[in-house]
PDB file of C-alpha atoms in Angstrom:
ATOM      1  CA  MET A  80      18.640 -32.063  -8.453  1.00 53.00           C
ATOM      2  CA  PRO A  81      17.555 -31.991  -4.801  1.00 63.00           C
ATOM      3  CA  ARG A  82      17.172 -28.538  -3.275  1.00 71.00           C
ATOM      4  CA  ASN A  83      18.493 -28.201   0.230  1.00 74.00           C
ATOM      5  CA  ILE A  84      17.592 -24.565   0.962  1.00 77.00           C
ATOM      6  CA  THR A  85      18.326 -23.673   4.553  1.00 82.00           C
ATOM      7  CA  HIS A  86      17.829 -20.344   6.290  1.00 86.00           C
ATOM      8  CA  LEU A  87      15.057 -19.173   3.952  1.00 88.00           C
ATOM      9  CA  ASN A  88      13.918 -16.428   6.375  1.00 90.00           C
ATOM     10  CA  ALA A  89      17.495 -15.210   6.724  1.00 91.00           C
ATOM     11  CA  LEU A  90      17.938 -15.196   2.933  1.00 91.00           C
ATOM     12  CA  HIS A  91      14.719 -13.200   2.584  1.00 92.00           C
ATOM     13  CA  ALA A  92      15.874 -10.681   5.204  1.00 92.00           C
ATOM     14  CA  ALA A  93      19.279 -10.288   3.535  1.00 92.00           C
ATOM     15  CA  GLU A  94      17.782  -9.879   0.050  1.00 92.00           C
ATOM     16  CA  THR A  95      15.290  -7.269   1.281  1.00 91.00           C
ATOM     17  CA  ALA A  96      17.968  -5.344   3.212  1.00 91.00           C
ATOM     18  CA  ALA A  97      20.253  -5.365   0.154  1.00 91.00           C
ATOM     19  CA  ARG A  98      17.478  -4.220  -2.187  1.00 90.00           C
ATOM     20  CA  LEU A  99      16.309  -1.421   0.136  1.00 90.00           C
ATOM     21  CA  GLY A 100      19.737  -0.488   1.534  1.00 89.00           C
ATOM     22  CA  SER A 101      18.597  -0.497   5.153  1.00 89.00           C
ATOM     23  CA  PHE A 102      17.556  -2.859   7.941  1.00 91.00           C
ATOM     24  CA  THR A 103      14.861  -0.351   8.941  1.00 91.00           C
ATOM     25  CA  ARG A 104      13.264  -0.231   5.489  1.00 89.00           C
ATOM     26  CA  ALA A 105      13.586  -4.002   5.163  1.00 90.00           C
ATOM     27  CA  ALA A 106      11.858  -4.430   8.516  1.00 89.00           C
ATOM     28  CA  ARG A 107       8.999  -2.198   7.380  1.00 89.00           C
ATOM     29  CA  GLU A 108       8.502  -4.275   4.225  1.00 88.00           C
ATOM     30  CA  LEU A 109       8.765  -7.590   6.067  1.00 86.00           C
ATOM     31  CA  GLY A 110       6.559  -6.514   8.981  1.00 88.00           C
ATOM     32  CA  VAL A 111       9.199  -7.161  11.654  1.00 89.00           C
ATOM     33  CA  THR A 112      11.588  -5.051  13.727  1.00 92.00           C
ATOM     34  CA  PRO A 113      14.967  -3.830  12.434  1.00 91.00           C
ATOM     35  CA  ALA A 114      16.587  -5.936  15.183  1.00 92.00           C
ATOM     36  CA  ALA A 115      14.876  -9.050  13.794  1.00 91.00           C
ATOM     37  CA  VAL A 116      16.242  -8.301  10.308  1.00 92.00           C
ATOM     38  CA  GLY A 117      19.714  -7.763  11.772  1.00 92.00           C
ATOM     39  CA  GLN A 118      19.486 -11.035  13.693  1.00 93.00           C
ATOM     40  CA  GLN A 119      18.467 -12.981  10.559  1.00 93.00           C
ATOM     41  CA  VAL A 120      21.359 -11.435   8.606  1.00 93.00           C
ATOM     42  CA  ARG A 121      23.793 -12.343  11.420  1.00 93.00           C
ATOM     43  CA  ILE A 122      22.504 -15.944  11.396  1.00 93.00           C
ATOM     44  CA  LEU A 123      23.175 -16.114   7.665  1.00 92.00           C
ATOM     45  CA  GLU A 124      26.602 -14.488   8.051  1.00 92.00           C
ATOM     46  CA  ASP A 125      27.519 -17.008  10.765  1.00 93.00           C
ATOM     47  CA  TYR A 126      26.358 -19.866   8.545  1.00 92.00           C
ATOM     48  CA  LEU A 127      28.340 -18.565   5.536  1.00 91.00           C
ATOM     49  CA  GLY A 128      31.395 -17.455   7.489  1.00 91.00           C
ATOM     50  CA  PHE A 129      31.670 -13.924   6.106  1.00 90.00           C
ATOM     51  CA  LYS A 130      29.986 -10.520   6.312  1.00 91.00           C
ATOM     52  CA  LEU A 131      27.276  -9.818   3.742  1.00 92.00           C
ATOM     53  CA  PHE A 132      27.141  -6.030   4.150  1.00 91.00           C
ATOM     54  CA  LEU A 133      29.370  -3.034   4.638  1.00 90.00           C
ATOM     55  CA  ARG A 134      27.820  -0.340   6.808  1.00 85.00           C
ATOM     56  CA  THR A 135      28.436   3.037   5.155  1.00 85.00           C
ATOM     57  CA  PRO A 136      27.127   6.570   5.828  1.00 85.00           C
ATOM     58  CA  ASN A 137      24.860   6.059   2.785  1.00 82.00           C
ATOM     59  CA  GLY A 138      23.357   2.852   4.199  1.00 81.00           C
ATOM     60  CA  LEU A 139      24.096  -0.806   3.671  1.00 86.00           C
ATOM     61  CA  GLN A 140      26.254  -1.861   0.750  1.00 89.00           C
ATOM     62  CA  PRO A 141      26.680  -5.511  -0.241  1.00 90.00           C
ATOM     63  CA  ALA A 142      30.151  -6.830   0.520  1.00 90.00           C
ATOM     64  CA  PRO A 143      32.136  -7.730  -2.620  1.00 87.00           C
ATOM     65  CA  ASP A 144      31.793 -11.479  -1.918  1.00 85.00           C
ATOM     66  CA  ALA A 145      28.001 -11.121  -1.603  1.00 87.00           C
ATOM     67  CA  SER A 146      27.061  -8.845  -4.540  1.00 85.00           C
ATOM     68  CA  SER A 147      26.428 -11.419  -7.268  1.00 85.00           C
ATOM     69  CA  ALA A 148      24.756 -13.851  -4.864  1.00 88.00           C
ATOM     70  CA  LEU A 149      22.402 -11.122  -3.667  1.00 86.00           C
ATOM     71  CA  GLU A 150      21.463 -10.412  -7.306  1.00 87.00           C
ATOM     72  CA  ASP A 151      20.568 -14.102  -7.683  1.00 89.00           C
ATOM     73  CA  LEU A 152      18.553 -13.979  -4.464  1.00 89.00           C
ATOM     74  CA  HIS A 153      16.676 -10.919  -5.742  1.00 88.00           C
ATOM     75  CA  ALA A 154      15.799 -12.728  -8.985  1.00 89.00           C
ATOM     76  CA  GLY A 155      14.861 -15.839  -7.000  1.00 89.00           C
ATOM     77  CA  PHE A 156      12.471 -13.996  -4.682  1.00 87.00           C
ATOM     78  CA  ASP A 157      10.933 -12.267  -7.708  1.00 87.00           C
ATOM     79  CA  ARG A 158      10.293 -15.723  -9.213  1.00 88.00           C
ATOM     80  CA  LEU A 159       8.842 -16.985  -5.922  1.00 87.00           C
ATOM     81  CA  ALA A 160       6.488 -13.988  -5.772  1.00 83.00           C
ATOM     82  CA  SER A 161       5.447 -14.600  -9.380  1.00 81.00           C
ATOM     83  CA  GLY A 162       4.795 -18.283  -8.680  1.00 81.00           C
ATOM     84  CA  LEU A 163       2.735 -17.455  -5.612  1.00 77.00           C
ATOM     85  CA  GLN A 164       0.701 -14.956  -7.633  1.00 73.00           C
ATOM     86  CA  ARG A 165      -0.021 -17.658 -10.238  1.00 73.00           C
ATOM     87  CA  LEU A 166      -1.110 -20.071  -7.534  1.00 72.00           C
ATOM     88  CA  ARG A 167      -3.450 -17.468  -6.074  1.00 64.00           C
ATOM     89  CA  ARG A 168      -5.021 -16.831  -9.482  1.00 62.00           C
ATOM     90  CA  SER A 169      -5.439 -20.536 -10.275  1.00 62.00           C
ATOM     91  CA  GLY A 170      -7.135 -21.406  -6.974  1.00 55.00           C
ATOM     92  CA  ALA A 171     -10.811 -22.371  -6.806  1.00 53.00           C
ATOM     93  CA  GLY A 172     -11.989 -18.932  -5.725  1.00 63.00           C
ATOM     94  CA  ALA A 173     -11.142 -15.721  -7.475  1.00 77.00           C
ATOM     95  CA  THR A 174      -9.466 -12.867  -5.634  1.00 81.00           C
ATOM     96  CA  LEU A 175     -10.473  -9.260  -6.157  1.00 87.00           C
ATOM     97  CA  ALA A 176      -7.874  -6.813  -4.862  1.00 89.00           C
ATOM     98  CA  VAL A 177      -9.212  -3.284  -4.390  1.00 90.00           C
ATOM     99  CA  SER A 178      -7.387  -0.165  -3.256  1.00 89.00           C
ATOM    100  CA  VAL A 179      -9.721   2.481  -1.870  1.00 90.00           C
ATOM    101  CA  ALA A 180      -9.347   5.732   0.065  1.00 86.00           C
ATOM    102  CA  PRO A 181     -10.057   5.190   3.793  1.00 86.00           C
ATOM    103  CA  ALA A 182     -13.036   7.561   4.028  1.00 83.00           C
ATOM    104  CA  LEU A 183     -14.616   6.054   0.937  1.00 85.00           C
ATOM    105  CA  ALA A 184     -14.029   2.544   2.268  1.00 86.00           C
ATOM    106  CA  GLY A 185     -15.736   3.293   5.564  1.00 86.00           C
ATOM    107  CA  ARG A 186     -18.601   5.435   4.370  1.00 84.00           C
ATOM    108  CA  TRP A 187     -19.438   3.949   0.974  1.00 84.00           C
ATOM    109  CA  LEU A 188     -17.863   0.542   0.341  1.00 87.00           C
ATOM    110  CA  ALA A 189     -18.112  -1.186   3.735  1.00 87.00           C
ATOM    111  CA  PRO A 190     -21.915  -0.817   4.005  1.00 87.00           C
ATOM    112  CA  ARG A 191     -22.239  -2.555   0.609  1.00 89.00           C
ATOM    113  CA  LEU A 192     -19.975  -5.532   1.346  1.00 88.00           C
ATOM    114  CA  ARG A 193     -22.721  -7.777   2.743  1.00 89.00           C
ATOM    115  CA  ASN A 194     -24.674  -7.464  -0.495  1.00 89.00           C
ATOM    116  CA  PHE A 195     -21.472  -8.150  -2.467  1.00 88.00           C
ATOM    117  CA  TYR A 196     -20.710 -11.347  -0.515  1.00 85.00           C
ATOM    118  CA  GLU A 197     -24.305 -12.551  -0.908  1.00 86.00           C
ATOM    119  CA  ARG A 198     -24.065 -12.127  -4.674  1.00 87.00           C
ATOM    120  CA  CYS A 199     -20.449 -13.299  -5.068  1.00 84.00           C
ATOM    121  CA  PRO A 200     -19.592 -15.754  -2.256  1.00 81.00           C
ATOM    122  CA  HIS A 201     -16.816 -17.352  -4.338  1.00 80.00           C
ATOM    123  CA  ILE A 202     -14.784 -14.123  -4.558  1.00 84.00           C
ATOM    124  CA  ASP A 203     -12.159 -13.424  -1.938  1.00 84.00           C
ATOM    125  CA  LEU A 204     -12.088  -9.632  -1.536  1.00 86.00           C
ATOM    126  CA  ARG A 205      -8.787  -8.100  -0.468  1.00 88.00           C
ATOM    127  CA  MET A 206      -9.052  -4.416   0.370  1.00 88.00           C
ATOM    128  CA  ASP A 207      -6.232  -1.925   0.857  1.00 88.00           C
ATOM    129  CA  THR A 208      -7.345   1.324   2.473  1.00 88.00           C
ATOM    130  CA  SER A 209      -4.804   4.020   1.797  1.00 82.00           C
ATOM    131  CA  LEU A 210      -4.443   7.309  -0.027  1.00 80.00           C
ATOM    132  CA  SER A 211      -1.365   6.074  -1.877  1.00 80.00           C
ATOM    133  CA  LEU A 212      -1.639   5.749  -5.610  1.00 80.00           C
ATOM    134  CA  VAL A 213      -1.214   2.142  -6.678  1.00 81.00           C
ATOM    135  CA  ASP A 214       0.311   0.683  -9.810  1.00 78.00           C
ATOM    136  CA  LEU A 215      -2.540  -1.218 -11.442  1.00 79.00           C
ATOM    137  CA  SER A 216      -0.217  -2.663 -14.094  1.00 76.00           C
ATOM    138  CA  GLY A 217       1.828  -4.513 -11.446  1.00 75.00           C
ATOM    139  CA  GLY A 218      -0.866  -7.142 -10.839  1.00 76.00           C
ATOM    140  CA  GLU A 219      -1.189  -6.524  -7.099  1.00 83.00           C
ATOM    141  CA  PHE A 220      -4.532  -4.698  -7.452  1.00 86.00           C
ATOM    142  CA  ASN A 221      -7.408  -5.249  -9.845  1.00 86.00           C
ATOM    143  CA  LEU A 222      -8.930  -1.827  -9.330  1.00 87.00           C
ATOM    144  CA  ALA A 223      -8.604   1.369  -7.351  1.00 86.00           C
ATOM    145  CA  VAL A 224     -11.351   3.715  -6.184  1.00 85.00           C
ATOM    146  CA  ARG A 225     -10.183   7.314  -5.857  1.00 81.00           C
ATOM    147  CA  TYR A 226     -11.565  10.834  -5.690  1.00 75.00           C
ATOM    148  CA  GLY A 227     -10.697  13.047  -8.610  1.00 73.00           C
ATOM    149  CA  PRO A 228     -11.068  13.749 -12.308  1.00 73.00           C
ATOM    150  CA  GLU A 229     -10.882  11.057 -14.951  1.00 72.00           C
ATOM    151  CA  ASP A 230      -7.390   9.979 -15.934  1.00 70.00           C
ATOM    152  CA  ALA A 231      -6.878   9.097 -19.605  1.00 68.00           C
ATOM    153  CA  SER A 232      -4.138   6.588 -18.728  1.00 71.00           C
ATOM    154  CA  PHE A 233      -6.701   4.305 -17.011  1.00 73.00           C
ATOM    155  CA  ALA A 234     -10.124   2.929 -17.815  1.00 78.00           C
ATOM    156  CA  THR A 235     -12.321   4.930 -15.436  1.00 81.00           C
ATOM    157  CA  SER A 236     -15.966   4.877 -14.404  1.00 82.00           C
ATOM    158  CA  LEU A 237     -17.801   7.579 -12.506  1.00 82.00           C
ATOM    159  CA  LEU A 238     -19.365   6.074  -9.385  1.00 82.00           C
ATOM    160  CA  PHE A 239     -21.213   9.172  -8.248  1.00 79.00           C
ATOM    161  CA  ASP A 240     -21.015  12.944  -8.166  1.00 80.00           C
ATOM    162  CA  GLU A 241     -19.848  14.563  -4.981  1.00 76.00           C
ATOM    163  CA  TYR A 242     -21.931  17.347  -3.496  1.00 75.00           C
ATOM    164  CA  MET A 243     -20.479  19.889  -1.132  1.00 73.00           C
ATOM    165  CA  VAL A 244     -22.638  21.917   1.198  1.00 73.00           C
ATOM    166  CA  PRO A 245     -21.406  25.008   3.032  1.00 69.00           C
ATOM    167  CA  VAL A 246     -21.998  25.028   6.750  1.00 72.00           C
ATOM    168  CA  CYS A 247     -21.861  28.371   8.492  1.00 70.00           C
ATOM    169  CA  LEU A 248     -22.981  30.461  11.444  1.00 68.00           C
ATOM    170  CA  PRO A 249     -26.805  30.714  11.588  1.00 73.00           C
ATOM    171  CA  ARG A 250     -26.710  34.518  11.479  1.00 68.00           C
ATOM    172  CA  LEU A 251     -24.834  34.388   8.163  1.00 63.00           C
ATOM    173  CA  CYS A 252     -27.624  32.517   6.409  1.00 65.00           C
ATOM    174  CA  GLN A 253     -30.663  34.355   7.797  1.00 67.00           C
ATOM    175  CA  GLY A 254     -32.425  36.497   5.230  1.00 62.00           C
ATOM    176  CA  SER A 255     -30.309  38.029   2.505  1.00 61.00           C
ATOM    177  CA  PRO A 256     -26.728  38.463   3.693  1.00 57.00           C
ATOM    178  CA  GLU A 257     -25.099  41.820   3.154  1.00 63.00           C
ATOM    179  CA  LYS A 258     -21.887  42.013   1.154  1.00 61.00           C
ATOM    180  CA  SER A 259     -19.938  42.823   4.339  1.00 61.00           C
ATOM    181  CA  GLU A 260     -21.200  39.575   5.910  1.00 63.00           C
ATOM    182  CA  TRP A 261     -19.874  37.553   2.966  1.00 65.00           C
ATOM    183  CA  ASN A 262     -16.475  39.162   3.503  1.00 70.00           C
ATOM    184  CA  GLU A 263     -16.697  38.044   7.132  1.00 69.00           C
ATOM    185  CA  ILE A 264     -16.989  34.439   5.934  1.00 67.00           C
ATOM    186  CA  LEU A 265     -13.545  34.707   4.384  1.00 72.00           C
ATOM    187  CA  ARG A 266     -12.052  35.508   7.801  1.00 73.00           C
ATOM    188  CA  VAL A 267     -13.632  32.470   9.507  1.00 70.00           C
ATOM    189  CA  PRO A 268     -11.391  29.383   9.714  1.00 72.00           C
ATOM    190  CA  PHE A 269     -12.482  26.526   7.464  1.00 70.00           C
ATOM    191  CA  LEU A 270     -13.018  23.079   8.940  1.00 68.00           C
ATOM    192  CA  HIS A 271     -12.122  20.173   6.712  1.00 63.00           C
ATOM    193  CA  ILE A 272     -11.290  16.486   6.812  1.00 58.00           C
ATOM    194  CA  GLU A 273      -7.790  15.471   5.766  1.00 52.00           C
TER     195      GLU A 273
END
C-alpha cells in the first residue's frame, strides 16, 4: 500500500502539543517557538477542515473528532523514534551517549576526550551536560556520571574520591587558633559553587 503522508511536520507538532497539553511545552521539546507550533497546527487544521484542539483553562484538549487519531499519531511517532534508534545502533560506528554534570564535564571529562578519540575513533560520543537525573533504562543514554553515593539500583563505579579543602582568612590559620576564632568562622559567609 503506498503511503502518501503529507504535512509530517504539522502532524509532529500536533502530536507533541496533544501529548504535552501546551504549544509552549511542545515548542520546548521540538526546539521551535510556540508560534511555530501554532502555525503548524493551523496548517493541519486547514488541510483537515476542522479544529484539532479545544483551548481550556487547563491547557489544550483534543477535540472529540481528533482524539483517536492523535492516539494513533502518538503510537506512530513512538514507532518512528524506535526505528530511528535501531538505525543508529546498526550503523557502522557505535554511539556512546553520556550524561554528565556540567562542572565534571568541563573540568574532568573534556580534557580526556582527545585521548578517548585517539583510542576509539570509531565511537561517536554524544554528551549531555546537565544536572538532571536521566533514565538509563530508556535507551537514550548508555551511562551517567554523577556526584554522590553509590545507588544500589544501578551498576556503579567509583571514579575518584573528592577532597574538600577549607579556605579561610589568613589570620584564622596562623598558629593555633583559639576557640573564639573558630566560632568566628561560623559567622563568615560560605562561598560555594552551585
